[in-house]
mmCIF file with all atom_site columns, C-alpha atoms in Angstrom:
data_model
loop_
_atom_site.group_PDB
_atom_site.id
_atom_site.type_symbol
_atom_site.label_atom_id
_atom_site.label_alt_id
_atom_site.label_comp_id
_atom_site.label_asym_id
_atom_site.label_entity_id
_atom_site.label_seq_id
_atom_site.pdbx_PDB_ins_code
_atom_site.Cartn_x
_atom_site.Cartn_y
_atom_site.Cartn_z
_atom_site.occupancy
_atom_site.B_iso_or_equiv
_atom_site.pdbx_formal_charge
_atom_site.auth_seq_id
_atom_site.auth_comp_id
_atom_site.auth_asym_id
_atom_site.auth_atom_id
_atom_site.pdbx_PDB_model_num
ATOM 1  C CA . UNK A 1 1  ? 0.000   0.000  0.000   1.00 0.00 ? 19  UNK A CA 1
ATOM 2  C CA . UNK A 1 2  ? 2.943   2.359  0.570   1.00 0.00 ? 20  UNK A CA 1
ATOM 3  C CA . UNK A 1 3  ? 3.948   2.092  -2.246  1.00 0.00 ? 21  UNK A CA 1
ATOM 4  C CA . UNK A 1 4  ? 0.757   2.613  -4.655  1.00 0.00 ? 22  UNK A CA 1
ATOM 5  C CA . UNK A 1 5  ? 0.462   5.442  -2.496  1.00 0.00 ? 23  UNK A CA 1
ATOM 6  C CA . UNK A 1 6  ? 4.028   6.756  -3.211  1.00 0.00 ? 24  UNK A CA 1
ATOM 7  C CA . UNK A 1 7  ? 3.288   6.490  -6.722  1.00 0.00 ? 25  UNK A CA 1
ATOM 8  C CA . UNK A 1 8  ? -0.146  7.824  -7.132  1.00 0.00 ? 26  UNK A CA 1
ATOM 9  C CA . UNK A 1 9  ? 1.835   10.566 -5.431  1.00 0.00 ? 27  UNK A CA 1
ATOM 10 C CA . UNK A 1 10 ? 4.300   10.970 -7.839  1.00 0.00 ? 28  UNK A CA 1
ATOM 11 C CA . UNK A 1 11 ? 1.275   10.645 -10.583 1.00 0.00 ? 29  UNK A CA 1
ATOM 12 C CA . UNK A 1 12 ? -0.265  13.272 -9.023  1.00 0.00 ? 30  UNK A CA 1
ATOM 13 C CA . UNK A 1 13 ? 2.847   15.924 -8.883  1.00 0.00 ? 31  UNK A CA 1
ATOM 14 C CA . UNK A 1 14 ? 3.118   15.284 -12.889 1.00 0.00 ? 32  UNK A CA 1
ATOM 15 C CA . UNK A 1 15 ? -0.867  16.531 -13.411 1.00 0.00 ? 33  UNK A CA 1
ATOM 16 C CA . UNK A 1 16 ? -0.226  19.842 -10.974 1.00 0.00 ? 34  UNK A CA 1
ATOM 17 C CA . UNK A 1 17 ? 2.620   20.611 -12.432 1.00 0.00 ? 35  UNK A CA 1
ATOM 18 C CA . UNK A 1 18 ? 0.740   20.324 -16.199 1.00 0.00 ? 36  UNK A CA 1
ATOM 19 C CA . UNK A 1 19 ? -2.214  22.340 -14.346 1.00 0.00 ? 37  UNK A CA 1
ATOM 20 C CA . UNK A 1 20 ? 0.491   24.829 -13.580 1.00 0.00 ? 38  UNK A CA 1
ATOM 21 C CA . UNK A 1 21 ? 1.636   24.962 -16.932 1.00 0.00 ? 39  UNK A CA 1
ATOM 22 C CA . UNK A 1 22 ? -1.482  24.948 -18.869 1.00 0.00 ? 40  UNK A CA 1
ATOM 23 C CA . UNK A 1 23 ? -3.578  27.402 -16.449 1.00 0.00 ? 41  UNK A CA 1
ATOM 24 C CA . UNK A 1 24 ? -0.827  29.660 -15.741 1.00 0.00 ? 42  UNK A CA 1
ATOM 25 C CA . UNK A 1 25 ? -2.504  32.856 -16.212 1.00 0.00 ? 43  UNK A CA 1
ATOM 26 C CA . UNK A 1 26 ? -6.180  32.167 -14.723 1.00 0.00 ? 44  UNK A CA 1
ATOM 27 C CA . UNK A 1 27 ? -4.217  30.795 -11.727 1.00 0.00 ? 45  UNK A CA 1
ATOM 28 C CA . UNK A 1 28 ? -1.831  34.078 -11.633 1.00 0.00 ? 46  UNK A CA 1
ATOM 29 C CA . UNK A 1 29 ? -5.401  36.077 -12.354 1.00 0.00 ? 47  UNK A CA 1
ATOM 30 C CA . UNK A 1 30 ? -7.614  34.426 -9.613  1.00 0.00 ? 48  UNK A CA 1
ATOM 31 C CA . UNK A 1 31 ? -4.243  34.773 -6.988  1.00 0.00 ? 49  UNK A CA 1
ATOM 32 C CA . UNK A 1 32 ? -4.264  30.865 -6.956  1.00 0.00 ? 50  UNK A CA 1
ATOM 33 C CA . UNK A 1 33 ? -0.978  29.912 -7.935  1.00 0.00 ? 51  UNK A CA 1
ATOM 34 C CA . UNK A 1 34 ? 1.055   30.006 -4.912  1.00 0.00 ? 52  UNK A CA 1
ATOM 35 C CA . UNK A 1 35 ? -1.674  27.285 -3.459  1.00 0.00 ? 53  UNK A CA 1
ATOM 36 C CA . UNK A 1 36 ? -0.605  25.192 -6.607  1.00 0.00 ? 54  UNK A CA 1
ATOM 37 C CA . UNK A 1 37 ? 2.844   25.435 -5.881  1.00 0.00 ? 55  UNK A CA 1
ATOM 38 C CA . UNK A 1 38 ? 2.182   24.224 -2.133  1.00 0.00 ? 56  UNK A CA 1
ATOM 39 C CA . UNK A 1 39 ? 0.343   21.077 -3.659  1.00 0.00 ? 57  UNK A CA 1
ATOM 40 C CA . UNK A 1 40 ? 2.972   20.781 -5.402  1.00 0.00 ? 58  UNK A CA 1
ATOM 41 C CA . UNK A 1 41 ? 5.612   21.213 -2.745  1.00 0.00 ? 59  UNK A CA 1
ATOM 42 C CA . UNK A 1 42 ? 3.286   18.588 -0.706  1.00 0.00 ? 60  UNK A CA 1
ATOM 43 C CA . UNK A 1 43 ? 3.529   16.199 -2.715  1.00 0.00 ? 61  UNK A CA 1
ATOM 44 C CA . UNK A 1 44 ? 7.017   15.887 -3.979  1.00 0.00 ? 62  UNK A CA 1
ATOM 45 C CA . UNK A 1 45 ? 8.207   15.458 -0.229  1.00 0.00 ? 63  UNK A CA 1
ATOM 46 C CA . UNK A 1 46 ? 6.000   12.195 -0.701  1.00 0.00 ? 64  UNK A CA 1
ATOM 47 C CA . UNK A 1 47 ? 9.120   11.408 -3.009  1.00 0.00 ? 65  UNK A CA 1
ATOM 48 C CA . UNK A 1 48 ? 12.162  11.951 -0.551  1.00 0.00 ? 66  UNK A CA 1
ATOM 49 C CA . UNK A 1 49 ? 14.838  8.916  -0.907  1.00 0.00 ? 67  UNK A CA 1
ATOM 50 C CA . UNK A 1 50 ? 13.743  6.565  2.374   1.00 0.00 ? 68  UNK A CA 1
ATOM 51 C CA . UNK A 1 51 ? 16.757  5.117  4.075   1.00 0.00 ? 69  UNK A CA 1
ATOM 52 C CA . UNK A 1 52 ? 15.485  2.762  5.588   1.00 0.00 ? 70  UNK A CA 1
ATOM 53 C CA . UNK A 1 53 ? 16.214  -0.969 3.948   1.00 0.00 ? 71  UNK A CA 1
ATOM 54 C CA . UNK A 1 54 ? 12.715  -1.655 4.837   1.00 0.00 ? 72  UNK A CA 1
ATOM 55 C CA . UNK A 1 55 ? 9.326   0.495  4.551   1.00 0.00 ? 73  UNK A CA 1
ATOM 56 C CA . UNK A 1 56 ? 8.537   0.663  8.798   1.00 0.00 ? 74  UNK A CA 1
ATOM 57 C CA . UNK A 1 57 ? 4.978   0.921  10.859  1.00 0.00 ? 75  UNK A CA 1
ATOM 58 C CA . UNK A 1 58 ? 5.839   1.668  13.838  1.00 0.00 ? 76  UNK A CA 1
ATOM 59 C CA . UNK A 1 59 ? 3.447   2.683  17.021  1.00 0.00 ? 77  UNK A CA 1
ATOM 60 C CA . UNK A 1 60 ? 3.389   6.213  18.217  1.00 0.00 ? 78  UNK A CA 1
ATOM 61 C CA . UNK A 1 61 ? 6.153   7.660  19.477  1.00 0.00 ? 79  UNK A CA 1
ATOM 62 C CA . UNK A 1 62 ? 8.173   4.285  19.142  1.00 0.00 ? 80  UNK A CA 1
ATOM 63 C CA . UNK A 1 63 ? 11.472  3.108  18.439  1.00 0.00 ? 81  UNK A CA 1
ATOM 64 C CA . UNK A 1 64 ? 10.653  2.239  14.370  1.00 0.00 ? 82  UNK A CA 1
ATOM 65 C CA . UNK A 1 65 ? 9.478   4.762  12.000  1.00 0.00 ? 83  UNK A CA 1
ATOM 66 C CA . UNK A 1 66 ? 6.499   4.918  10.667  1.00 0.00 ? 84  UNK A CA 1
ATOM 67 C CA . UNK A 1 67 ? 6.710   5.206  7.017   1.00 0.00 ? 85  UNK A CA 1
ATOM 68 C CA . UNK A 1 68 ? 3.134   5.044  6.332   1.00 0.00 ? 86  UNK A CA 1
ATOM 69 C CA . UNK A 1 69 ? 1.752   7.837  8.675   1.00 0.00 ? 87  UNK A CA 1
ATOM 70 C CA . UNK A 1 70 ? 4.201   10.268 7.268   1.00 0.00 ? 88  UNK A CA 1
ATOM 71 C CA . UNK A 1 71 ? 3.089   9.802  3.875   1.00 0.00 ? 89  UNK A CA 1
ATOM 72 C CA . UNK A 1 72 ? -0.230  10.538 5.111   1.00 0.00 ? 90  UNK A CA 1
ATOM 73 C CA . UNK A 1 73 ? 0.736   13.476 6.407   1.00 0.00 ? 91  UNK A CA 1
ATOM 74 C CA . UNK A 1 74 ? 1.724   15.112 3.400   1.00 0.00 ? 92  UNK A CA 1
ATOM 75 C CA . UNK A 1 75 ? -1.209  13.652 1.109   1.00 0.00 ? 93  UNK A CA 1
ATOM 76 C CA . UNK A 1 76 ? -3.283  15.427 4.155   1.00 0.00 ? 94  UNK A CA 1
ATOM 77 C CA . UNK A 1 77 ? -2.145  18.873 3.664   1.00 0.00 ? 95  UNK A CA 1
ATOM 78 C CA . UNK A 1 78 ? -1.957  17.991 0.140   1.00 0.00 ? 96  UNK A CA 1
ATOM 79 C CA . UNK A 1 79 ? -5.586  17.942 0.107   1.00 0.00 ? 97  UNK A CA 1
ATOM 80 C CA . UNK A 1 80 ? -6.342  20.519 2.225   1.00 0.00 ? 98  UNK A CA 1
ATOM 81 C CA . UNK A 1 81 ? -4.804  22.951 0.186   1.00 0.00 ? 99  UNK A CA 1
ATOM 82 C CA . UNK A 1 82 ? -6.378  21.376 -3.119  1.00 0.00 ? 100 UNK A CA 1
ATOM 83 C CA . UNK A 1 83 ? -10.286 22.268 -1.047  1.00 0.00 ? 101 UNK A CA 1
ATOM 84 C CA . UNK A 1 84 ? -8.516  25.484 -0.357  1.00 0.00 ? 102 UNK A CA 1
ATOM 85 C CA . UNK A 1 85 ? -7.830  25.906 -4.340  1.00 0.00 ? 103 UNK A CA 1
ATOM 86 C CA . UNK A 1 86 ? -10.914 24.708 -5.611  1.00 0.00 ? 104 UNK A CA 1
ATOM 87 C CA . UNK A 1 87 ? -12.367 27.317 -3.548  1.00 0.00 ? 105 UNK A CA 1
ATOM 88 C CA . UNK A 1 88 ? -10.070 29.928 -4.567  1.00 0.00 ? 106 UNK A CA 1
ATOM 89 C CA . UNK A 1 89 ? -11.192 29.073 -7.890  1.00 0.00 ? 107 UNK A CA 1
ATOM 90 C CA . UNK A 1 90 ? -14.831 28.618 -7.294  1.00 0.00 ? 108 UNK A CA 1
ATOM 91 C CA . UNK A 1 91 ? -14.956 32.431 -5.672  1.00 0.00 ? 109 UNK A CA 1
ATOM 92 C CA . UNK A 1 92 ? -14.510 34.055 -9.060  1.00 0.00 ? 110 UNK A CA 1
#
């Protein structure tokens, strides 16, 4: 599951940064394009090398990572900002 999620991830950094590219000025006109780049930013942390031999679950505050709940801590604020851009962009 990690890693589907890691690569939807990656997917998913590709399409913004098209969105970017393609919408540039109705992003830059409805002030929207710094919350684009923080999707962006987001999700390419999802991408960082792991250095671990081993993808980890640790509990809590434990002795093992946990590999998992770290990745869904970025894909969290990933998608809070992409409600926060949708309604950037709904507002007109």
């Amino acid at each position: 599951m990690f890693y589907e999620a890691r690569g939807a991830a990656w997917a998913l950094v590709h399409f913004m940064k098209a969105v970017e590219h393609d919408f540039e000025s109705v992003l830059q006109k409805k002030n929207a394009l710094i919350s684009l780049r923080q999707i962006v930013r987001e999700l390419e942390a999802t991408q960082e090398s792991i250095w671990s031999p081993m993808i980890l679950n640790g509990s809590g505050f434990g002795l093992f990572a946990n590999h998992s709940l770290v990745m869904a801590s970025y894909i969290s604020r990933a998608n809070a900002a992409v409600i926060d851009l949708r309604d950037l962009l709904k507002q007109g």
